[in-house]
Coordinates of C-alpha atoms and ligand atoms in Angstrom, one line a residue:
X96 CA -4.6 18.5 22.0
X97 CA -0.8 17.7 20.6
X98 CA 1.8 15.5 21.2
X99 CA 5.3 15.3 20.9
X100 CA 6.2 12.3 19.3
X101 CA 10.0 10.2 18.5
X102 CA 9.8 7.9 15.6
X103 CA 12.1 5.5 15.3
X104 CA 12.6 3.3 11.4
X105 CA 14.8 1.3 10.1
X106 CA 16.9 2.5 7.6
X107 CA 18.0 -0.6 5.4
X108 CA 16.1 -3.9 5.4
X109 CA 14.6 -4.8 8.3
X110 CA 16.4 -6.3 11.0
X111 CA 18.8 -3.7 12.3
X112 CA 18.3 -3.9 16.4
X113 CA 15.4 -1.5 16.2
X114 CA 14.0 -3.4 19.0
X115 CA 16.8 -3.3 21.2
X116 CA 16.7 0.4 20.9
X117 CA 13.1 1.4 21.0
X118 CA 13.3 -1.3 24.2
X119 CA 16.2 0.7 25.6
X120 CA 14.5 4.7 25.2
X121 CA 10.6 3.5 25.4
X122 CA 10.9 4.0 29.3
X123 CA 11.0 7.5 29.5
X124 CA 7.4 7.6 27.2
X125 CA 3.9 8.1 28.1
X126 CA 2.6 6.1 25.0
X127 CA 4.6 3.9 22.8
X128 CA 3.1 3.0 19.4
X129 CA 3.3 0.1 16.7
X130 CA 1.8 2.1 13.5
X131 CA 2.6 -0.6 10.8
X132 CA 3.3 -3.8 10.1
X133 CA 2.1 -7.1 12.0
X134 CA 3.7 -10.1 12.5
X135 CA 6.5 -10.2 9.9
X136 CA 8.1 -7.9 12.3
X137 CA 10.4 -9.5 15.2
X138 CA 11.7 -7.2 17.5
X139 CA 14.5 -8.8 19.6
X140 CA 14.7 -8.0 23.1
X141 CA 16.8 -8.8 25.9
X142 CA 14.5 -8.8 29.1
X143 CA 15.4 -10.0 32.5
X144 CA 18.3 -11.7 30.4
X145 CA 16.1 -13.5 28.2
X146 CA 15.9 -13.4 24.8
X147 CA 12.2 -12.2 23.6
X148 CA 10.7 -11.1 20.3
X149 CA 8.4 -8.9 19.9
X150 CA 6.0 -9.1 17.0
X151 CA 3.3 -6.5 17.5
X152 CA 3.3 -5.4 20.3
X153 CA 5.5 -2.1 21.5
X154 CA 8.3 -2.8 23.4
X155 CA 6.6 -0.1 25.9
X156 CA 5.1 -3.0 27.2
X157 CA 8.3 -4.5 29.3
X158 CA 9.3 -0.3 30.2
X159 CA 6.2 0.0 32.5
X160 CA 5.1 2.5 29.5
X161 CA 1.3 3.2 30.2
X162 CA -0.1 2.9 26.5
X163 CA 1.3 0.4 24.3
X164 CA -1.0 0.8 21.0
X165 CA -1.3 -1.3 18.1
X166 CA -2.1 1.4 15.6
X167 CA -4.8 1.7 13.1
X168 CA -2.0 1.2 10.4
X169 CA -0.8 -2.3 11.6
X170 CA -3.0 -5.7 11.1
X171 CA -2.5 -8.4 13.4
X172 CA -3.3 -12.4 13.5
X173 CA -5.6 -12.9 16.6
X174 CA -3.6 -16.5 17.4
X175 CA -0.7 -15.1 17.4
X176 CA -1.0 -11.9 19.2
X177 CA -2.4 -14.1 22.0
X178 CA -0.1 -16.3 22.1
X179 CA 2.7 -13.2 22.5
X180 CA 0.5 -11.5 25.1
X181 CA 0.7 -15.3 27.4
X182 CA 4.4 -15.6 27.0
X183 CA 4.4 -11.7 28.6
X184 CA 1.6 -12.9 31.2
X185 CA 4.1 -15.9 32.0
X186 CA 6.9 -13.2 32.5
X187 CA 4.6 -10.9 34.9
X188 CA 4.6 -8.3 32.4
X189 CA 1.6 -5.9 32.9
X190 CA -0.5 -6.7 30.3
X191 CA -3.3 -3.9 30.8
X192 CA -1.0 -1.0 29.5
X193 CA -2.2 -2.9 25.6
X194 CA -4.4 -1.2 23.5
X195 CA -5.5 -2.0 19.8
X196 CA -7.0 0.3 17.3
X197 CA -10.4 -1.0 16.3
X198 CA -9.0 0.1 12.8
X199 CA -6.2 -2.1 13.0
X200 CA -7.2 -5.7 10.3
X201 CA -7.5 -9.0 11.1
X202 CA -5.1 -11.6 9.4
X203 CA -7.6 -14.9 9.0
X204 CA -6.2 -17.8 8.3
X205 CA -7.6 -17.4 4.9
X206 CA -4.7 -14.8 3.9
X207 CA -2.2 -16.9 5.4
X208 CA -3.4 -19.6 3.1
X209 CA -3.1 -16.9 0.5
X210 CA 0.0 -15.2 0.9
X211 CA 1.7 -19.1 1.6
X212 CA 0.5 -19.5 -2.3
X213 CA 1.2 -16.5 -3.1
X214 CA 4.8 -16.2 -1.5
X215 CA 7.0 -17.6 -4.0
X216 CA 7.2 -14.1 -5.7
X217 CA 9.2 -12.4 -3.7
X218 CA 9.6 -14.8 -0.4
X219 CA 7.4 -12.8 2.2
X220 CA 7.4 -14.0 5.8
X221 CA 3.8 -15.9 5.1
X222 CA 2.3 -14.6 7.7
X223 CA -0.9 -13.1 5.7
X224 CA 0.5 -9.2 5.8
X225 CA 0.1 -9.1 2.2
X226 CA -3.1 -10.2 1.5
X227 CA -4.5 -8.3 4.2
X228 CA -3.7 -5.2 3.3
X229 CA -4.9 -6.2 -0.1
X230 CA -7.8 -7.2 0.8
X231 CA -8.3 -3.4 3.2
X232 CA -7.5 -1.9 0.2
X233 CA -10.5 -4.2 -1.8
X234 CA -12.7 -2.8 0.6
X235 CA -13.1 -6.9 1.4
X236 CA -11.5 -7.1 4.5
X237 CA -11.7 -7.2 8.6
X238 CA -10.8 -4.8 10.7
X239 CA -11.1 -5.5 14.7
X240 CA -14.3 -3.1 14.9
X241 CA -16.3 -4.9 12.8
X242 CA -16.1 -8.2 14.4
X243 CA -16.9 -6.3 18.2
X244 CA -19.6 -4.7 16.2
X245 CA -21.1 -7.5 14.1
X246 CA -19.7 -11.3 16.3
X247 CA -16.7 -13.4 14.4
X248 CA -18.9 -15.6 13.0
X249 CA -21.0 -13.2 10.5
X250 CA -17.8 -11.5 9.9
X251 CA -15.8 -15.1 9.2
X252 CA -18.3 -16.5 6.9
X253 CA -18.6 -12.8 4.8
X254 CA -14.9 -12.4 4.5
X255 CA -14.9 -16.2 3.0
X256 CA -17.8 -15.8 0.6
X257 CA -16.4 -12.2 -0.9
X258 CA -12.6 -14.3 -1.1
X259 CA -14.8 -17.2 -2.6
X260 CA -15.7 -14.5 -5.7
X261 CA -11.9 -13.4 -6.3
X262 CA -10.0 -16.7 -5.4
X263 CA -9.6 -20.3 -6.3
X264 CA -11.6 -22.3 -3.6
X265 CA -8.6 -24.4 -3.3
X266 CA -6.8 -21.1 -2.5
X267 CA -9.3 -21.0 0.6
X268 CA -9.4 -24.6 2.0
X269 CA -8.0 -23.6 5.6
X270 CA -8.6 -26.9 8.4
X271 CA -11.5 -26.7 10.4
X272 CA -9.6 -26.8 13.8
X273 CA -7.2 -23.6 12.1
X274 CA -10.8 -21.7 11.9
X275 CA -12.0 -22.6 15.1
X276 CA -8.7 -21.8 16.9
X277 CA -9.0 -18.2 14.7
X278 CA -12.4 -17.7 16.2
X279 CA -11.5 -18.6 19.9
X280 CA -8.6 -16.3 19.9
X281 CA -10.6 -13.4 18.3
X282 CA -12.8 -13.9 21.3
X283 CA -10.2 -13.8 23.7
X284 CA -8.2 -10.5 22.7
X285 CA -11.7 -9.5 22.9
X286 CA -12.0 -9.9 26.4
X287 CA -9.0 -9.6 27.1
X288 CA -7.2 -6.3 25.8
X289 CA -8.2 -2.5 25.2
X290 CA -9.7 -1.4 22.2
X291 CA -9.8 1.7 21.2
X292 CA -11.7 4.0 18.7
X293 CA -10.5 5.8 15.9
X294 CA -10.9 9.2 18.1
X295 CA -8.4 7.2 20.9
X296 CA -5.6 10.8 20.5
X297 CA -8.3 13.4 19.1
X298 CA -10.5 15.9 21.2
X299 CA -9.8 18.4 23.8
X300 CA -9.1 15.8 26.4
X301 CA -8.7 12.6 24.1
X302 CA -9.8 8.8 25.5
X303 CA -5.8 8.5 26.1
X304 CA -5.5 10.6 29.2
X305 CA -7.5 8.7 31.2
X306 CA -4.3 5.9 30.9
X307 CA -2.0 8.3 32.1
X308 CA -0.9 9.3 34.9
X309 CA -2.8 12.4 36.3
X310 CA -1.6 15.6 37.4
X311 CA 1.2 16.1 34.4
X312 CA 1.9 19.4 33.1
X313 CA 3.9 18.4 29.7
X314 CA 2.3 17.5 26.3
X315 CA 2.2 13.4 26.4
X316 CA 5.5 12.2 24.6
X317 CA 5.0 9.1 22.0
X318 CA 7.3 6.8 20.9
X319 CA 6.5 5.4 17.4
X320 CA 8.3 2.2 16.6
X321 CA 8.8 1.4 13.2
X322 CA 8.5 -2.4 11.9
X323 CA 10.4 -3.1 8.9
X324 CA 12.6 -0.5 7.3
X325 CA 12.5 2.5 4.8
X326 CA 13.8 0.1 1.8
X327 CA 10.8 -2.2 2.6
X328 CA 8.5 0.8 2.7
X329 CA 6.0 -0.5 -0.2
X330 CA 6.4 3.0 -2.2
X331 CA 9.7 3.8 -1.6
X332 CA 11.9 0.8 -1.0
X333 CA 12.8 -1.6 -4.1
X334 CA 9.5 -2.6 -5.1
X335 CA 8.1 -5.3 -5.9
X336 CA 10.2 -6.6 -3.1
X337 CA 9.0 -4.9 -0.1
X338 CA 6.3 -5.5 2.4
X339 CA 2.9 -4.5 2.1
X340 CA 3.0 -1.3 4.4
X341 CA 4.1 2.2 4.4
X342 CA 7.4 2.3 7.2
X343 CA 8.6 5.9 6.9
X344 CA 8.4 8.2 9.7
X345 CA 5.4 9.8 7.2
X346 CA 2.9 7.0 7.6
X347 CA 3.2 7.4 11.8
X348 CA 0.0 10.1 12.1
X349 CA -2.2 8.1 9.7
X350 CA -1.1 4.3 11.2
X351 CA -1.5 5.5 14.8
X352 CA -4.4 7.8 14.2
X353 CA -2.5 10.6 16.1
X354 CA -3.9 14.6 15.3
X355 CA -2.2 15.9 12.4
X356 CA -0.3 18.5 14.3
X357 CA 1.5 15.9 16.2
X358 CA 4.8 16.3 13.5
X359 CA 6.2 12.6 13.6
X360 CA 9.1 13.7 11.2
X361 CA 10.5 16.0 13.6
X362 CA 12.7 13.8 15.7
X363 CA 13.3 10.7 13.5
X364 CA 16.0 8.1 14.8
X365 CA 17.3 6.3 12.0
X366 CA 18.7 2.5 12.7
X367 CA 21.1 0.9 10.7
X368 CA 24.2 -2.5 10.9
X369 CA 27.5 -1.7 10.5
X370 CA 26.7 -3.9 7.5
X371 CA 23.5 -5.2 5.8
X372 CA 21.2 -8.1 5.2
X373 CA 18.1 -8.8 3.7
X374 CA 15.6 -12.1 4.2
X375 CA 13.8 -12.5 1.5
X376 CA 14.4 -11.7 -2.6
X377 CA 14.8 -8.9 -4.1
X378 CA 18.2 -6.3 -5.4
X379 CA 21.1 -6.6 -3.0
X380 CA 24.2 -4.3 -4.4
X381 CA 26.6 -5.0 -1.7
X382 CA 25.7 -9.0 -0.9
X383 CA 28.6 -11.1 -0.2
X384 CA 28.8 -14.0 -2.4
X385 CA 32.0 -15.8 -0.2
X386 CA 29.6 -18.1 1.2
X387 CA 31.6 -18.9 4.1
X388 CA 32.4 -15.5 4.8
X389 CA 28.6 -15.0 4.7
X390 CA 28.1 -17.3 7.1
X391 CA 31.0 -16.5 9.2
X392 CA 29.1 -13.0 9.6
X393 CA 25.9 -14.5 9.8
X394 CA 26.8 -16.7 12.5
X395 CA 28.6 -13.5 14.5
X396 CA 25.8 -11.5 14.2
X397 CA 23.0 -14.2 14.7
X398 CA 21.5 -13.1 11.4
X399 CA 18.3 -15.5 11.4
X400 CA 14.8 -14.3 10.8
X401 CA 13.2 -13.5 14.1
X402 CA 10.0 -14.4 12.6
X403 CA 11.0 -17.2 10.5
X404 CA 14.4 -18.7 11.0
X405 CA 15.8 -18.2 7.4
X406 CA 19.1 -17.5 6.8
X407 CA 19.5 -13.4 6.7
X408 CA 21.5 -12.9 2.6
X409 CA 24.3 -11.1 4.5
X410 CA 26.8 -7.8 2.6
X411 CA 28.1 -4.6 3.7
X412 CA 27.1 -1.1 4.4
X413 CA 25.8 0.5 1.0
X414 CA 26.7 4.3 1.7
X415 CA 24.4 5.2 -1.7
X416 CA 21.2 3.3 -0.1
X417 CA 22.3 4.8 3.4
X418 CA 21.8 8.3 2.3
X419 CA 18.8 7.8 0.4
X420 CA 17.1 6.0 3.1
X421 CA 18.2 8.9 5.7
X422 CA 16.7 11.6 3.2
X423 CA 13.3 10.0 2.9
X424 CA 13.1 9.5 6.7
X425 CA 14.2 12.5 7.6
X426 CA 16.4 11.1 10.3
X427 CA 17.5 13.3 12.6
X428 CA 19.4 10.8 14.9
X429 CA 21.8 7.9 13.2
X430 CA 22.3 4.7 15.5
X431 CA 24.7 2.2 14.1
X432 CA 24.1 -1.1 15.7
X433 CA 26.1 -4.6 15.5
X434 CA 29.4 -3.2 15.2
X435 CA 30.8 -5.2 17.3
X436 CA 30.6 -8.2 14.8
X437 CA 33.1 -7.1 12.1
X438 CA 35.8 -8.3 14.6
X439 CA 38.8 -10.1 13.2
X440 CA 38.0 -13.2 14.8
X441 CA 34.9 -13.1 11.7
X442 CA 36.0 -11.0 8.7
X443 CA 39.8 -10.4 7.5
X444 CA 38.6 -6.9 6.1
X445 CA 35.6 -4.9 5.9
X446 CA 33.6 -3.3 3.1
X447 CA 32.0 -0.8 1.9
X448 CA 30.4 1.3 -1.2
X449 CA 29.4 4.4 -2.7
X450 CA 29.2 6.3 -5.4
X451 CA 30.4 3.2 -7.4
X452 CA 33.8 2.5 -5.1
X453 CA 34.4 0.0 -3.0
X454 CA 36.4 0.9 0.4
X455 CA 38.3 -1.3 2.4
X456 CA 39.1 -1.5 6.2
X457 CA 40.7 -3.0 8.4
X458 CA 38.2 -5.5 10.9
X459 CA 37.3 -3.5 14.3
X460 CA 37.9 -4.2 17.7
X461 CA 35.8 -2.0 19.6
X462 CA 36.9 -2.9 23.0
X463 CA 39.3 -0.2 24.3
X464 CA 42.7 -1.1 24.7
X465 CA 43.6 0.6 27.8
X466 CA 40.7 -2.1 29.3
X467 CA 38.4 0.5 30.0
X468 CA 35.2 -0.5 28.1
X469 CA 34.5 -0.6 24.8
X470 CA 34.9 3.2 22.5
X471 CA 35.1 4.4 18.9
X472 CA 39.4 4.0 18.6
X473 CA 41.6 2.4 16.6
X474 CA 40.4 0.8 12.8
X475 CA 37.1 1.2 14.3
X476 CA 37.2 4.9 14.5
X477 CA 38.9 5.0 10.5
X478 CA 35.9 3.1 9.5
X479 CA 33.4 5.5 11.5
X480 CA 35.0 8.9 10.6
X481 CA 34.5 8.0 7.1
X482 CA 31.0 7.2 7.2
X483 CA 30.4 10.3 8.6
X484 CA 32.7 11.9 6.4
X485 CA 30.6 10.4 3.4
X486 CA 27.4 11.0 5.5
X487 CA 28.4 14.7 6.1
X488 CA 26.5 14.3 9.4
X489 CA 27.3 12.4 12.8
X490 CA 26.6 8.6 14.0
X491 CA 25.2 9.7 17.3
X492 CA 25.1 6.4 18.9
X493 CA 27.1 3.0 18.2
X494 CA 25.5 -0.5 19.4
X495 CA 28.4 -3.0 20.1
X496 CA 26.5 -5.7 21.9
X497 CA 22.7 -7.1 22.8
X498 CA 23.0 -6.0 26.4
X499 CA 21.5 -2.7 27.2
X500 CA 24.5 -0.8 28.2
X501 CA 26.9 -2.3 25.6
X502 CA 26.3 1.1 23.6
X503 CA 28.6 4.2 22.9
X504 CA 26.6 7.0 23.0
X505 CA 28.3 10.4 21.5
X506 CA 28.1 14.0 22.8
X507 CA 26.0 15.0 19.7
X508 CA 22.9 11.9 20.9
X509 CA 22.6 14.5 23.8
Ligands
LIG1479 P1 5.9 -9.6 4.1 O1 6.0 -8.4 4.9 O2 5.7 -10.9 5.0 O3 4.8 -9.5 3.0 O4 7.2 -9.9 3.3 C1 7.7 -9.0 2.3 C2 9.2 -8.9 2.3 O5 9.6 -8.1 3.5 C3 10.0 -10.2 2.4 O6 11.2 -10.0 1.8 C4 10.2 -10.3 3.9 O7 11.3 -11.1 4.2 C5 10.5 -8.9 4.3 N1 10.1 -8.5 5.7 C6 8.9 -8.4 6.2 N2 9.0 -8.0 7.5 C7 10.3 -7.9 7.8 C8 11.0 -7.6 9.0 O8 10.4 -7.2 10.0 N3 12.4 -7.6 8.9 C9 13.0 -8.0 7.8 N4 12.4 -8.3 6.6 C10 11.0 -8.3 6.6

């Protein structure tokens, strides 16, 4: 059987209001999928007019979506994910629409030990991602099917005795009540949310169809929802500083475990800021080094880790990144989000670059002057017609707010 699948990825550094917009389309999909990534990813939701952030799990979940999957490609840390399923439970989400690939690793608190050790390099989010994967790739790790098949305990006290041969055992020393807390939340996503096998999408009538509703005639429609962004991606984005997971549309059969035939890179939506940050280190072209212009912009746009706090390095729109990022992806749709925040009441111009030039505009107002909502007019629509100019291609949809409807959505997003 086949699907028809909509990916959507970042296309700069993380952080460009995919969530709002995989939150925002998810509703109209059967199954909506996380297929990398764990808990580095924040995915910033506005539900019931709260503020929520999602780390792992698909924002299908708040849509009514009836398959919310955290892929075989993803890892996740039992603690937290349980923590993020209560704070749903408290908001009278349906949590029974989650599923998690029994391929999908474990973060123990041994990795985060490790990667809070090893983070000084390149300033992860220390939430274990990298050393997990590391250790999947070692052939050392722990993958959710091998702690229903085997019990946490045999599992636990393997995975520390194979760490104990390849790291310090000062590198290991995690707190008793850190362990027990790991075990006790193991046992409860146990008992507590679907797990799937590897053959969850594959067969004649796959295990998935029994979650939806009965009686369709159309192919199931998946949403895969990229966590971190194409210049994170750990092949193609500016290694050494990128995350530990593959991000581009590409890596959506493999980290969801989806047939081959379902083609992921056919409908791509690529995300990306009217500007640009970056948490973490790494090669930053465009950064703005007027620190209180940063700031100004940082403050606008609320540009703080949703996973960890820091201070977002904010700069502009890098036209030469842009294009790469959109030919790796294969986008087919561009969203520009947070265009509302180069207003003048924050910037006194706005910048951008490519091929070596640097362009200036003038700050945007995107609120129609005529009072009649907000539309692409004025310096606003200078700075957009050039992008697409340079782009040779069309910004299908504009984001000028959190809200759901603050959006602009062009003839060619339809
Ligand atoms: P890790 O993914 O925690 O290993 O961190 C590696 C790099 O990716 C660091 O620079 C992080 O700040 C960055 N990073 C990881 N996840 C995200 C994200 O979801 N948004 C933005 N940056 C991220």
């Amino acid at each position: 059987m086949n699907f028809i699948v909509t990916t959507i990825v970042g296309l700069q550094y993380g952080d460009e209001g995919k969530g709002k917009i995989a939150h925002q389309l998810s509703s109209g999909y059967d199954i909506c999928v996380r297929f990398n990534g764990g808990p580095n990813a924040g995915h910033t939701i506005i539900y019931k007019g709260q503020k929520l952030v999602l780390h792992v799990i698909p924002s299908g979940v708040l849509a009514g979506v009836p398959v919310n999957l955290i892929g075989p490609g993803c890892v996740f840390d039992p603690s937290l994910l349980k923590t993020e399923i209560q704070s749903l439970m408290m908001l009278g989400v349906d949590i029974s629409t989650i599923f998690i690939s029994q391929l999908a690793h474990v973060i123990s608190p041994y990795e985060r030990k490790i990667d809070a050790m090893m983070n000084g390099k390149i300033g992860t989010t220390g939430k274990g991602i990298g050393p997990t994967y590391a250790h999947k790739a070692h052939r050392i790790g722990v993958n959710l099917g091998m702690l229903c098949d085997r019990g946490c305990e045999d599992v636990a006290q393997e995975l520390f005795l194979s760490l104990s041969r390849v790291y310090r055992q000062s590198w290991l020393d995690v707190s008793a009540e850190d362990h027990e807390k790991w075990l006790e939340s193991v046992e409860w996503i146990l008992a507590n949310v679907n797990i799937v096998s590897r053959d969850f999408f594959l067969g004649k009538k796959p295990e998935v169809l029994r979650y939806l509703p009965s009686g369709r005639s159309k192919l199931p429609e998946v949403l895969a929802e990229g966590a971190q962004a194409v210049m994170l991606d750990n092949a193609y984005g500016t290694y050494p500083f990128v995350t530990s997971s593959n991000c581009l549309p590409s890596a959506v059969q493999s980290g969801s475990g989806l047939p081959g035939r379902a083609r992921a890179i056919e409908d791509v939506i690529g995300v990306f800021k009217a500007y640009c940050t970056r948490v973490g280190d790494g090669p930053f072209a465009t950064e703005i080094l007027d620190i209180s212009l940063a700031d100004k912009i940082r403050k606008a746009g609320g540009e703080y880790g949703s996973t960890t706090g820091r201070d977002r390095r904010v700069g502009w729109l890098d036209l030469d990144e842009l294009e790469y990022a959109i030919e790796i992806s294969g986008a087919t749709k561009l969203y520009m989000t947070k265009a509302d925040v180069l207003s003048s009441d924050v910037v006194p111009s706005v910048m951008v670059r490519h091929r070596g030039e640097s362009f200036e505009f003038k700050p945007f107002d995107v609120y129609s002057p005529d009072g009649d909502g907000y539309g692409i007019h004025g310096s606003f629509a200078e700075y957009y017609q050039f992008i697409c100019e340079r782009l040779s291609r069309n910004i299908d949809v504009v984001s000028v707010g959190p809200k759901a409807d603050d959006l602009i959505v062009l003839p060619t997003a339809l």
